PDB file of C-alpha atoms in Angstrom:
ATOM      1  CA  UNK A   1      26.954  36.464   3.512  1.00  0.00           C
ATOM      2  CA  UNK A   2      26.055  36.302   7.215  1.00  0.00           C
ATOM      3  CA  UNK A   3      26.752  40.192   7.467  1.00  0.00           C
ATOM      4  CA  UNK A   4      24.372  40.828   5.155  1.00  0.00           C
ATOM      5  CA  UNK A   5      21.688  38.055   6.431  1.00  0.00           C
ATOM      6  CA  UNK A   6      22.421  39.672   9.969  1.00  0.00           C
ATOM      7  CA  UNK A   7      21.838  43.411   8.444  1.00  0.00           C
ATOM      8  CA  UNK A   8      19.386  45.297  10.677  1.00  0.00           C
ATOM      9  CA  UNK A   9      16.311  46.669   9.610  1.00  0.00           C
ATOM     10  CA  UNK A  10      15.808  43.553   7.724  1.00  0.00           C
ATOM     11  CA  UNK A  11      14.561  40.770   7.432  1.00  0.00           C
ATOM     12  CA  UNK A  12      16.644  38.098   5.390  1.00  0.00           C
ATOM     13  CA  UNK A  13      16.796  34.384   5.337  1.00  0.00           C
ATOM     14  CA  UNK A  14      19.974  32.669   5.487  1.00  0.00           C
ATOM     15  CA  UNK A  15      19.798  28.515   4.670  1.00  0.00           C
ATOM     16  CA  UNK A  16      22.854  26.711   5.633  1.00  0.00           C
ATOM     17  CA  UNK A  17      23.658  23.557   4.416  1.00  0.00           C
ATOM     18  CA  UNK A  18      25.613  21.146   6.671  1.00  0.00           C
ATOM     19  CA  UNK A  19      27.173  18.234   5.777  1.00  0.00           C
ATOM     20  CA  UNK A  20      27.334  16.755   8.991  1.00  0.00           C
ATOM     21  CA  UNK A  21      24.151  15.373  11.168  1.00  0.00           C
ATOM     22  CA  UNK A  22      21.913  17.839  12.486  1.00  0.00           C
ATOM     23  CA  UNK A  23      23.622  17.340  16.104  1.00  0.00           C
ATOM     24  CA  UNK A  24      26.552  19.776  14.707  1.00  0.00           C
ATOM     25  CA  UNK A  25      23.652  22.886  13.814  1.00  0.00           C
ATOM     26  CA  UNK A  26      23.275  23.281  17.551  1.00  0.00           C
ATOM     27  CA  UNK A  27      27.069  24.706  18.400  1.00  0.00           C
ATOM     28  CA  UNK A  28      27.206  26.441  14.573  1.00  0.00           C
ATOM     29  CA  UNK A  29      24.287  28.762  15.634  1.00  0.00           C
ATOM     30  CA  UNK A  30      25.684  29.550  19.024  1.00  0.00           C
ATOM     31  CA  UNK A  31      29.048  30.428  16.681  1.00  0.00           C
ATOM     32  CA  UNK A  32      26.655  32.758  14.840  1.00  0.00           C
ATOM     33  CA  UNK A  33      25.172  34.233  17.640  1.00  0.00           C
ATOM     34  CA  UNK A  34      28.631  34.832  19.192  1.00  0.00           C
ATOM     35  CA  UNK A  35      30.206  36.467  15.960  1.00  0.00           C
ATOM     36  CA  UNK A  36      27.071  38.981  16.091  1.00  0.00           C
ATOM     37  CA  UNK A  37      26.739  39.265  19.573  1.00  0.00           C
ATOM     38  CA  UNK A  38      23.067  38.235  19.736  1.00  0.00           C
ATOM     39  CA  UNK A  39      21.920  42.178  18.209  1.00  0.00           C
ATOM     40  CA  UNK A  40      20.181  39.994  15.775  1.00  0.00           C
ATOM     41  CA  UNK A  41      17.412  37.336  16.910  1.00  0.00           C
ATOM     42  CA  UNK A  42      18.123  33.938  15.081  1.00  0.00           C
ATOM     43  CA  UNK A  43      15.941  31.040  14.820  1.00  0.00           C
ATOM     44  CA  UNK A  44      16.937  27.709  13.678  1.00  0.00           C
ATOM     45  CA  UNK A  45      14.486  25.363  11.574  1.00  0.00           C
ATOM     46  CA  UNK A  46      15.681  21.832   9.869  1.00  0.00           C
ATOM     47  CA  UNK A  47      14.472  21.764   6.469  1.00  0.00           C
ATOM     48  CA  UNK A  48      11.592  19.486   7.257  1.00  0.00           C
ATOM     49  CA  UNK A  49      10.480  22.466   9.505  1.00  0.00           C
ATOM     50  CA  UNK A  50       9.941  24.832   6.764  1.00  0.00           C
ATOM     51  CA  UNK A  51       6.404  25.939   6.570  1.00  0.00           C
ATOM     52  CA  UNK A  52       6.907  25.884   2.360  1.00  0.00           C
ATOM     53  CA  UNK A  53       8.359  22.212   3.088  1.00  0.00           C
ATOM     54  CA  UNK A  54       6.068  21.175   5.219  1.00  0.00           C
ATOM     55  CA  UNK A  55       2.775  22.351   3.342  1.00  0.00           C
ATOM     56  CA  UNK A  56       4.230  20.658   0.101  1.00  0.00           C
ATOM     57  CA  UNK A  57       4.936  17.629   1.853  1.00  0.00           C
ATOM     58  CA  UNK A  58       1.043  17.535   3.225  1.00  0.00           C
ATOM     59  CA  UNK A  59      -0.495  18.230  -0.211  1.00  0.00           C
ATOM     60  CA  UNK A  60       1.814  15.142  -1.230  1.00  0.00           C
ATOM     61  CA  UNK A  61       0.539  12.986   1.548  1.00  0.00           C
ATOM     62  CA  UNK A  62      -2.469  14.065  -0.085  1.00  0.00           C
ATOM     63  CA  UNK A  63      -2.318  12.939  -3.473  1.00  0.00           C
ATOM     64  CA  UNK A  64      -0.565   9.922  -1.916  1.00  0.00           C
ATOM     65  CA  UNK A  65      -3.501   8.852   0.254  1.00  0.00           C
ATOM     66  CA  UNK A  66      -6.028   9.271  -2.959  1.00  0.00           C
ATOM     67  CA  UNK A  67      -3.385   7.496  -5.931  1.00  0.00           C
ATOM     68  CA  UNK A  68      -4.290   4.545  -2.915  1.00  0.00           C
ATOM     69  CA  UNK A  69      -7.815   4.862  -2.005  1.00  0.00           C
ATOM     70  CA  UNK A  70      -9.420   5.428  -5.537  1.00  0.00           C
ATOM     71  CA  UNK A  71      -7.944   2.200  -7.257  1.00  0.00           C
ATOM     72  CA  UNK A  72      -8.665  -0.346  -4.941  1.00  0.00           C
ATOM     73  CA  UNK A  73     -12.361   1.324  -4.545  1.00  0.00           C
ATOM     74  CA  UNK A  74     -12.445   1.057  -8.374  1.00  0.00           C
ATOM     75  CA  UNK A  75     -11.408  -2.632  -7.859  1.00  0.00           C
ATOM     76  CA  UNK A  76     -14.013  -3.556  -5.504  1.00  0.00           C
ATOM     77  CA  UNK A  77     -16.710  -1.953  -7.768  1.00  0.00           C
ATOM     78  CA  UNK A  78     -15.526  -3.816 -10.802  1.00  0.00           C
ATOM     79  CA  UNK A  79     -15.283  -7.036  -9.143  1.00  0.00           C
ATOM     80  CA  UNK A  80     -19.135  -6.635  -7.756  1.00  0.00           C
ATOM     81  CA  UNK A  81     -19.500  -5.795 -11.505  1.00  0.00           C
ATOM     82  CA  UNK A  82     -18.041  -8.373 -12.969  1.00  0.00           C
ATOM     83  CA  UNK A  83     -19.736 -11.178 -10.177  1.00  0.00           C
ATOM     84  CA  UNK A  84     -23.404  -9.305 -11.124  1.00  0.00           C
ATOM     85  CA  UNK A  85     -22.856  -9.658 -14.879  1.00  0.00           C
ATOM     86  CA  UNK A  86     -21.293 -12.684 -15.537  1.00  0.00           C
ATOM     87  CA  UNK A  87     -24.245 -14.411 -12.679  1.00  0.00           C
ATOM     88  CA  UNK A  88     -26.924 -12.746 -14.873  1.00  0.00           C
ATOM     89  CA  UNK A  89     -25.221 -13.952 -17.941  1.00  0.00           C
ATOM     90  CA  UNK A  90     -25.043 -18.146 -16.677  1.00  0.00           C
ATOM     91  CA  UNK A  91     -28.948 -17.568 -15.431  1.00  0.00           C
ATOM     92  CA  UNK A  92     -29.847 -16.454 -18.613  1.00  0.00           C
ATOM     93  CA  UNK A  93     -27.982 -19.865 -20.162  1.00  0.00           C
ATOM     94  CA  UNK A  94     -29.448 -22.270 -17.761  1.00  0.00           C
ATOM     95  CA  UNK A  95     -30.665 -24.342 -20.517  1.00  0.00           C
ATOM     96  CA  UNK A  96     -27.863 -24.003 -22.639  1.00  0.00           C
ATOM     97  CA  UNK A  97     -25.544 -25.086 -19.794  1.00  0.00           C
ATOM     98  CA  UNK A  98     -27.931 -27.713 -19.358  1.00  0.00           C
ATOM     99  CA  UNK A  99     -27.948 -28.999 -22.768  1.00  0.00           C
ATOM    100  CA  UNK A 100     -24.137 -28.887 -23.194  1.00  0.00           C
ATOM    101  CA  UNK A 101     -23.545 -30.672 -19.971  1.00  0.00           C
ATOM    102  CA  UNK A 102     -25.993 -33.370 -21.426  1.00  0.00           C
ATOM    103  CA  UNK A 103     -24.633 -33.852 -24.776  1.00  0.00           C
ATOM    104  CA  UNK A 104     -21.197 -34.724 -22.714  1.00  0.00           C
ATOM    105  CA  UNK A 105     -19.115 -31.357 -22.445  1.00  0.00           C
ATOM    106  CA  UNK A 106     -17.115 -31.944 -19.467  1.00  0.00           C
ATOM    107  CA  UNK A 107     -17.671 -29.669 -16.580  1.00  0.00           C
ATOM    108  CA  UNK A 108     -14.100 -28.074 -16.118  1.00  0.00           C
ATOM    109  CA  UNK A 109     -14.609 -26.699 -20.082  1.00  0.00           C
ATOM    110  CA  UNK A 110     -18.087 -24.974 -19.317  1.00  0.00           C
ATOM    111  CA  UNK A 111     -16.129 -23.793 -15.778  1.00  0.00           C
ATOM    112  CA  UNK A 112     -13.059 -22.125 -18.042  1.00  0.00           C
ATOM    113  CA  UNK A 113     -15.701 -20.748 -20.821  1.00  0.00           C
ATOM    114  CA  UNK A 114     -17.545 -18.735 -18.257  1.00  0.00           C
ATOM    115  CA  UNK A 115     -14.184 -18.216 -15.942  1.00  0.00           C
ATOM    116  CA  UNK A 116     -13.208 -16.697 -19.556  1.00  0.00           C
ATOM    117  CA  UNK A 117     -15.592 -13.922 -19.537  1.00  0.00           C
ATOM    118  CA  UNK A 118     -14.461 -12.140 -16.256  1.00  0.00           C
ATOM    119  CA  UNK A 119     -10.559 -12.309 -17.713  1.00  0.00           C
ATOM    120  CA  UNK A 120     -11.009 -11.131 -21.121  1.00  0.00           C
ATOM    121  CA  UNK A 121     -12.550  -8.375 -19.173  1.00  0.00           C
ATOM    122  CA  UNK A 122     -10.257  -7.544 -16.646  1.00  0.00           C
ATOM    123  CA  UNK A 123      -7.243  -7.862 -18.832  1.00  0.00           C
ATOM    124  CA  UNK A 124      -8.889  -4.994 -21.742  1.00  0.00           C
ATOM    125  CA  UNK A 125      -9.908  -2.725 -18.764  1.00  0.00           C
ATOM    126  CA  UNK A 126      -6.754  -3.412 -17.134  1.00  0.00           C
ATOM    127  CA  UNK A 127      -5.030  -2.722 -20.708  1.00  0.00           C
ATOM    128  CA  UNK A 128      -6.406   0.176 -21.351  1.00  0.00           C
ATOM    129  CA  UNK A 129      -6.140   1.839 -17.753  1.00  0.00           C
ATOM    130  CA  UNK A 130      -2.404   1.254 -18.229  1.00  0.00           C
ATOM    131  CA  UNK A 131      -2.043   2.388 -21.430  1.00  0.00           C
ATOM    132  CA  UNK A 132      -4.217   5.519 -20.784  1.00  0.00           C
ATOM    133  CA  UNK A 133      -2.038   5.759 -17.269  1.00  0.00           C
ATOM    134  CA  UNK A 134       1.536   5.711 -19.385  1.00  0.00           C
ATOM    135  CA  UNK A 135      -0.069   8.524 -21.547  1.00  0.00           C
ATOM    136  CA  UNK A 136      -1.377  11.125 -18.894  1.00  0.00           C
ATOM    137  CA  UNK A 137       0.802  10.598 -16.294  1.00  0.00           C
ATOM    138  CA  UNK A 138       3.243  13.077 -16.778  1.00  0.00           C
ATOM    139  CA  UNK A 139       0.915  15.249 -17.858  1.00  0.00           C
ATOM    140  CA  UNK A 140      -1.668  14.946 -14.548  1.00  0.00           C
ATOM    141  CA  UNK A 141       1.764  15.233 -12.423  1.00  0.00           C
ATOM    142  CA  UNK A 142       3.027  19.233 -14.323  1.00  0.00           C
ATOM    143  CA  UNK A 143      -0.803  20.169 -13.875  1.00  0.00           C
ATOM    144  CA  UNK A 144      -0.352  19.369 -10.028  1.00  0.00           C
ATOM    145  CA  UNK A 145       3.030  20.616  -9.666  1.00  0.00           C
ATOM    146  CA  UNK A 146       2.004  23.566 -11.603  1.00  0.00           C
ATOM    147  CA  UNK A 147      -0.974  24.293  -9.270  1.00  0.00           C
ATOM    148  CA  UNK A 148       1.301  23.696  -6.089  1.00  0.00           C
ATOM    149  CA  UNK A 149       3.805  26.197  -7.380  1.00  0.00           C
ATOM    150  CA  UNK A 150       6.431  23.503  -8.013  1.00  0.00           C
ATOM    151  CA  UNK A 151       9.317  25.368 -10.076  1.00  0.00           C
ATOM    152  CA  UNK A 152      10.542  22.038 -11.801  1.00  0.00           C
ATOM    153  CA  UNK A 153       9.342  18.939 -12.916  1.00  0.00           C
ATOM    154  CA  UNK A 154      11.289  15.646 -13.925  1.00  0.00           C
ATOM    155  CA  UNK A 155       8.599  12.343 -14.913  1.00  0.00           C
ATOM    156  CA  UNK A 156       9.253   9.162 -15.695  1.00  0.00           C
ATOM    157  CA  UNK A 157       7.096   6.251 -16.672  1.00  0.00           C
ATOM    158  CA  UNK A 158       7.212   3.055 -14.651  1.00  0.00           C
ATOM    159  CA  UNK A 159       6.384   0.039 -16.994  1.00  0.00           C
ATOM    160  CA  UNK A 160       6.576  -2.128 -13.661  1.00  0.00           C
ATOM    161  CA  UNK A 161       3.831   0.231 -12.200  1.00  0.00           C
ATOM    162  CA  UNK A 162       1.737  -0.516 -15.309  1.00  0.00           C
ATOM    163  CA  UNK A 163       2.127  -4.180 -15.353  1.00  0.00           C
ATOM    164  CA  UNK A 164       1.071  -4.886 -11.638  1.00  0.00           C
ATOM    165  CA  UNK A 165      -2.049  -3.028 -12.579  1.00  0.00           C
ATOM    166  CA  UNK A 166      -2.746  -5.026 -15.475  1.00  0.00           C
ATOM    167  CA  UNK A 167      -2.205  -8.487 -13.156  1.00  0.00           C
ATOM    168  CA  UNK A 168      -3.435  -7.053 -10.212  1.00  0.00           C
ATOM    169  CA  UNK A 169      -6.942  -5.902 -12.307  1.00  0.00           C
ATOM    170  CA  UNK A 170      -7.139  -9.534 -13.971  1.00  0.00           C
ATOM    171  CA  UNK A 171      -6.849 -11.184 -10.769  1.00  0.00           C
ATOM    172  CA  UNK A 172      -9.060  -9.380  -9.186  1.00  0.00           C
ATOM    173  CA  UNK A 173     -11.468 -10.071 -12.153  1.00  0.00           C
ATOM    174  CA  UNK A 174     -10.538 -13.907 -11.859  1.00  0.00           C
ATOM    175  CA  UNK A 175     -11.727 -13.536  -7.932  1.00  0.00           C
ATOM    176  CA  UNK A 176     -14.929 -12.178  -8.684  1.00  0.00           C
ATOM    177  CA  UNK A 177     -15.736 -14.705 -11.952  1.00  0.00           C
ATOM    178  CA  UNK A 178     -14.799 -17.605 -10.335  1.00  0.00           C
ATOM    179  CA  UNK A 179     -17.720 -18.689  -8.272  1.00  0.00           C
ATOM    180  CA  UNK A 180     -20.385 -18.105 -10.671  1.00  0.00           C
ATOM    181  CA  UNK A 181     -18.323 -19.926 -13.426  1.00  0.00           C
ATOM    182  CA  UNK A 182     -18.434 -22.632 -10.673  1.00  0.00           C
ATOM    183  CA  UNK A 183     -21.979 -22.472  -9.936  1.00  0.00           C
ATOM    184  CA  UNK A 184     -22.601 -22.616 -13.677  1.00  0.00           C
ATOM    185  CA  UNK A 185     -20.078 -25.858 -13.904  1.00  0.00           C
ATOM    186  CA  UNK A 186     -22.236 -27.601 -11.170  1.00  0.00           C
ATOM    187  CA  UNK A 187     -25.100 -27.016 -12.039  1.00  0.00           C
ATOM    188  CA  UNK A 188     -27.873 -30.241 -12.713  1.00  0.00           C
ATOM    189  CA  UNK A 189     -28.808 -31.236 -16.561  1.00  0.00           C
ATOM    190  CA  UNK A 190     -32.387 -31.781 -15.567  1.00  0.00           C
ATOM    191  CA  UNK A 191     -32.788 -28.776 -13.055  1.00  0.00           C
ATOM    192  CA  UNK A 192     -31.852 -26.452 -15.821  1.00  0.00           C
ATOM    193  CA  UNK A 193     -34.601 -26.920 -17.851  1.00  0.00           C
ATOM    194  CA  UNK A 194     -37.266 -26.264 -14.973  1.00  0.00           C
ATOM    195  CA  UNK A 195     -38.243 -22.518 -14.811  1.00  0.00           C
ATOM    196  CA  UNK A 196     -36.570 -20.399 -11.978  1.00  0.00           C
ATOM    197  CA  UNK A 197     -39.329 -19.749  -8.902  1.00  0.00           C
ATOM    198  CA  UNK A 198     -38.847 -15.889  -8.234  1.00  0.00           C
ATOM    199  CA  UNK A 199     -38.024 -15.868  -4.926  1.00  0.00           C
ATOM    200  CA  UNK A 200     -40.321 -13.901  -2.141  1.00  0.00           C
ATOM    201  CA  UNK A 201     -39.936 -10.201  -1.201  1.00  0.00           C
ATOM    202  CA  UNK A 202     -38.489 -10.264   1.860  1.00  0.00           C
ATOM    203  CA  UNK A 203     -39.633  -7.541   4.514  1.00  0.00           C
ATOM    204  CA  UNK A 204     -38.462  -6.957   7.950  1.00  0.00           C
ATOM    205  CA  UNK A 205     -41.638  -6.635  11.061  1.00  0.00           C
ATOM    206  CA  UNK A 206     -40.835  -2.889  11.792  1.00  0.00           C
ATOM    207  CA  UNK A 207     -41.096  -1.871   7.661  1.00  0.00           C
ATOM    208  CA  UNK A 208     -44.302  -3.473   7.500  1.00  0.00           C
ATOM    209  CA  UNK A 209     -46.668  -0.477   7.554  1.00  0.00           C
ATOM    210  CA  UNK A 210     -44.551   1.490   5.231  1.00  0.00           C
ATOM    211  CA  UNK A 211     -43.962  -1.172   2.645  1.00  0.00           C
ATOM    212  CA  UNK A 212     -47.643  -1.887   2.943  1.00  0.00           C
ATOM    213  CA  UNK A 213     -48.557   0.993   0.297  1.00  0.00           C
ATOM    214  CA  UNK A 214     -45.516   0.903  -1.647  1.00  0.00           C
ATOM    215  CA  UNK A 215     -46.191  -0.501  -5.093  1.00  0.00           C
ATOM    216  CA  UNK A 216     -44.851  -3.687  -6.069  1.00  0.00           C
TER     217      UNK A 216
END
């Protein structure tokens, strides 16, 4: 095998294996060298040196970096979301909150009705985001291994994987519910039934002249 790697006129690759630490390629090669009395040039690369290796292991980082960035970017969007909705929602109910809260309905039930909202939400996002995840998985992961020229493919599905999504989503929807389902819970019989006072447009000194002849 090394006659033939070592063949002139070509150019041949020869990977070698060691079982021992990488300390041990240094004399091997000079062996090599010796046996062909340096008429070939050799060059010695670890197998994280490869350029094949090495552009593989980038496009990985890759796809690494956005599997992290893209869910917790979705999770700060539905959060925002979920606190926009659910606030609309309890401003729209002012009077019903108010009306409950004076016929006697404790405060901690209105809190958990409203809380209840943001969960059942989060948990059939988060449901079906796993569920859909456990389906196309192994599919999206040939497609990329196809397009990176990977020869061979072996997926598995992590149920753990799904479940932290599905608690990490609820929580997350919990989080954002919970302090307008507390604003709603403390919120003043008799000040509910008043109508809301818009409050003013607020403009800043220096956006005066250009807000000026905006309409309303």
């Amino acid at each position: 095998v090394l006659r033939l790697a070592a063949k002139p006129h070509t150019s041949n690759r020869l990977l070698i294996e060691l079982d021992r630490s990488q300390s041990a390629a240094a004399p091997i090669l000079d062996l090599i060298k010796d046996r062909f009395d340096n008429t070939r040039v050799f060059q010695m690369l670890s197998k994280s040196q490869l350029p094949g290796i090495r552009l593989l292991r980038m496009d990985v980082d890759a796809l690494r970096g956005i599997a992290t960035f893209f869910p917790l970017f979705f999770l700060v969007v539905a959060g925002m979301m979920i606190l926009n909705l659910l606030g609309r929602l309890i401003q729209t109910q002012r009077a019903v909150i108010g009306t409950m809260l004076a016929l006697g309905i404790r405060r901690q039930k209105i809190f958990a009705h409203y809380l209840s909202f943001s969960v059942v939400s989060g948990l059939m996002g988060s449901l079906t985001g796993a569920l859909l995840g456990l389906d196309l998985s192994h599919r999206l992961t040939t497609i990329n291994a196809e397009e990176l020229g990977i020869p061979f493919v072996y997926g598995t599905s992590h149920i753990g994987t799904a479940m932290l999504g599905v608690a990490i989503g609820v929580g997350i929807s919990m989080i954002a519910g919970y302090a307008p389902a507390r604003r709603a819970s403390q919120l003043d019989p008799a000040e509910t039934m008043k109508p809301i006072t818009p409050k003013p447009i607020r403009t800043s000194g220096w956006l005066g002249p250009f807000t000026a002849k905006l309409p309303l």
